[in-house]
mmCIF file of C-alpha atoms in Angstrom:
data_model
loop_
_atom_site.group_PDB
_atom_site.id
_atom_site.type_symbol
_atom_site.label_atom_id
_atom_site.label_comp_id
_atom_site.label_asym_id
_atom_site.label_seq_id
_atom_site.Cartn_x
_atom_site.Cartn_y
_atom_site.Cartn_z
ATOM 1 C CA UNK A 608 0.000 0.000 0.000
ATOM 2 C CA UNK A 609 1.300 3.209 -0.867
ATOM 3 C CA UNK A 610 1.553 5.549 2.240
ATOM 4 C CA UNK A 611 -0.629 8.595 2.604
ATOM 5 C CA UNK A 612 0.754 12.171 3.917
ATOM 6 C CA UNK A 613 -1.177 14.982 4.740
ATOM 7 C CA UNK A 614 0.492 18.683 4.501
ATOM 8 C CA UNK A 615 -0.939 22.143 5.497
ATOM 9 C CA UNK A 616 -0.095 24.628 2.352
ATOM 10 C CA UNK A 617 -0.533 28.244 2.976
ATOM 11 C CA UNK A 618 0.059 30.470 -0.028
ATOM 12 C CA UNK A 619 0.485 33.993 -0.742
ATOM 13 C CA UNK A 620 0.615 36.573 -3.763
ATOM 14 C CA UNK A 621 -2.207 36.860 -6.275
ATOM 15 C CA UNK A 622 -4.307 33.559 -5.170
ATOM 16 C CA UNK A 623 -7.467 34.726 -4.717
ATOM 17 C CA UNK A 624 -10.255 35.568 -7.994
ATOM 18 C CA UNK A 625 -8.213 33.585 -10.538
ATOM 19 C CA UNK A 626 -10.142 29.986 -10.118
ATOM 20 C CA UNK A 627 -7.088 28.914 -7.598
ATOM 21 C CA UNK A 628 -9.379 26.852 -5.569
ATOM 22 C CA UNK A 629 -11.587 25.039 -8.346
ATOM 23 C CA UNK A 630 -8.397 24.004 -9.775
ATOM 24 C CA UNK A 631 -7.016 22.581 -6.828
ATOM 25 C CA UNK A 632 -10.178 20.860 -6.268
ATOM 26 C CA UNK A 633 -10.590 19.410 -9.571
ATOM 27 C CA UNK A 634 -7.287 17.983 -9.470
ATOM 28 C CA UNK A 635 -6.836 16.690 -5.941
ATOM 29 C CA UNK A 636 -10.199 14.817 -7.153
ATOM 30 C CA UNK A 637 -8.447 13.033 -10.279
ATOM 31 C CA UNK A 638 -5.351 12.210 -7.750
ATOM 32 C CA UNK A 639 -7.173 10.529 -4.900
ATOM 33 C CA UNK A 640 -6.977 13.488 -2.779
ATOM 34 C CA UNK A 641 -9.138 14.273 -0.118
ATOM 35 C CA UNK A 642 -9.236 17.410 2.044
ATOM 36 C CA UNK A 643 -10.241 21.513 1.684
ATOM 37 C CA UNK A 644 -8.759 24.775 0.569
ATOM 38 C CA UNK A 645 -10.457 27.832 1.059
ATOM 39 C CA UNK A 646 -9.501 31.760 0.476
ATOM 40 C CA UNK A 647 -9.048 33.490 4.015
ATOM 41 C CA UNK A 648 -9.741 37.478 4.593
ATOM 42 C CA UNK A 649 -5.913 38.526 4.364
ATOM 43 C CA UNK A 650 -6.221 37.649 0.773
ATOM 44 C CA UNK A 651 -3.808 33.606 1.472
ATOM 45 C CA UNK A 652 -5.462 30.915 -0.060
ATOM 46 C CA UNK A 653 -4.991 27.472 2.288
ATOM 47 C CA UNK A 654 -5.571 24.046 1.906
ATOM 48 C CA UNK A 655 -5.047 20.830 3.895
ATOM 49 C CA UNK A 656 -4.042 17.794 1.241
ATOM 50 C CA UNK A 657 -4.533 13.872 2.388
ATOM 51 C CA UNK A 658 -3.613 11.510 0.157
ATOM 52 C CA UNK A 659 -0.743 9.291 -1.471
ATOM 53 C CA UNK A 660 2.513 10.562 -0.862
ATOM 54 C CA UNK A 661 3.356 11.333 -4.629
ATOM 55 C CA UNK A 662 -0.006 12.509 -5.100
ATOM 56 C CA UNK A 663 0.098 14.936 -2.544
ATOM 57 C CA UNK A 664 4.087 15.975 -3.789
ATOM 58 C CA UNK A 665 2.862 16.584 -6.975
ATOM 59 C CA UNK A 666 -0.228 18.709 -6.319
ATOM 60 C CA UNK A 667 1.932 20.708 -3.778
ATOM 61 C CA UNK A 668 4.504 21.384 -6.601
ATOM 62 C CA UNK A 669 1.456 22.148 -8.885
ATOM 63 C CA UNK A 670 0.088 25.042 -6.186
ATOM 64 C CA UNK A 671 3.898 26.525 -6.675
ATOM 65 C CA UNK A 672 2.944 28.048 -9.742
ATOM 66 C CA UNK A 673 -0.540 27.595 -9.703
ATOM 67 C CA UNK A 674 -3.158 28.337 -12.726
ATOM 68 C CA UNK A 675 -2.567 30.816 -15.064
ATOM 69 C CA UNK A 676 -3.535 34.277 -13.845
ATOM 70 C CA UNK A 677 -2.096 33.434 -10.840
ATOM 71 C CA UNK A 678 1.403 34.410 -9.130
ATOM 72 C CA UNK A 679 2.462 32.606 -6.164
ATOM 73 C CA UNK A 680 4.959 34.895 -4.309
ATOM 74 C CA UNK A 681 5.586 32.485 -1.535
ATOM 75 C CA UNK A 682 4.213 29.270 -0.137
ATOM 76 C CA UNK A 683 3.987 27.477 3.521
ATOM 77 C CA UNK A 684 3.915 23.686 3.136
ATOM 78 C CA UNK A 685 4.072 21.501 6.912
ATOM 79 C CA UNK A 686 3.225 18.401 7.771
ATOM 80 C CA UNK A 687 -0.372 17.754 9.218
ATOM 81 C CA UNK A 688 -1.501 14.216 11.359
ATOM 82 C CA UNK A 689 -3.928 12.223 8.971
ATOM 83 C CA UNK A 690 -7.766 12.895 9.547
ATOM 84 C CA UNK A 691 -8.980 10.229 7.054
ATOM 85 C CA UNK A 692 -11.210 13.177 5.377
ATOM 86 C CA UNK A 693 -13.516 11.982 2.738
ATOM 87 C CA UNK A 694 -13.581 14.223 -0.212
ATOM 88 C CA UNK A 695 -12.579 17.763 -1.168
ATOM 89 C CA UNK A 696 -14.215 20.799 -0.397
ATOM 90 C CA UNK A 697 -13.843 24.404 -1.286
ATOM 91 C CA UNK A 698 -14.825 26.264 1.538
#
């Protein structure tokens, strides 16, 4: 069995209003990811990624650079506990 991570991502520059999340979501589904990412009021965008290990690797790399129209300046990534989530929601 392959072995499941979770990691908190926190990211900053211009994430918010250019389909950051719905992105995320849509390919965290097609990976076997579960968890959430949600815009927060001081204009981050942060998620919480469960899944296989190079699942999870590969989606965080993805949120580096994220969609176009969209210009990470810096991002957070740490190491969460698992909570066996089901699914993926944008909050």
């Amino acid at each position: 069995m392959r072995q499941r991570v979770r990691r908190r991502v926190r990211l900053t520059g211009r994430v918010q209003g250019v389909f950051f999340r719905d992105e995320t979501r849509v390919r965290a589904e097609s990976s076997g990811i579960v968890g959430w990412i949600r815009n927060n009021p001081d204009g981050t965008v942060e998620a919480a990624l469960e899944g296989p290990e190079n699942e999870v690797e590969r989606l965080v790399a993805w949120c580096r650079r994220g969609p176009s129209g969209a210009r990470v300046e810096d991002i957070r990534v740490e190491p969460e506990e698992l909570q066996s989530e089901r699914g993926f929601a944008v909050c």
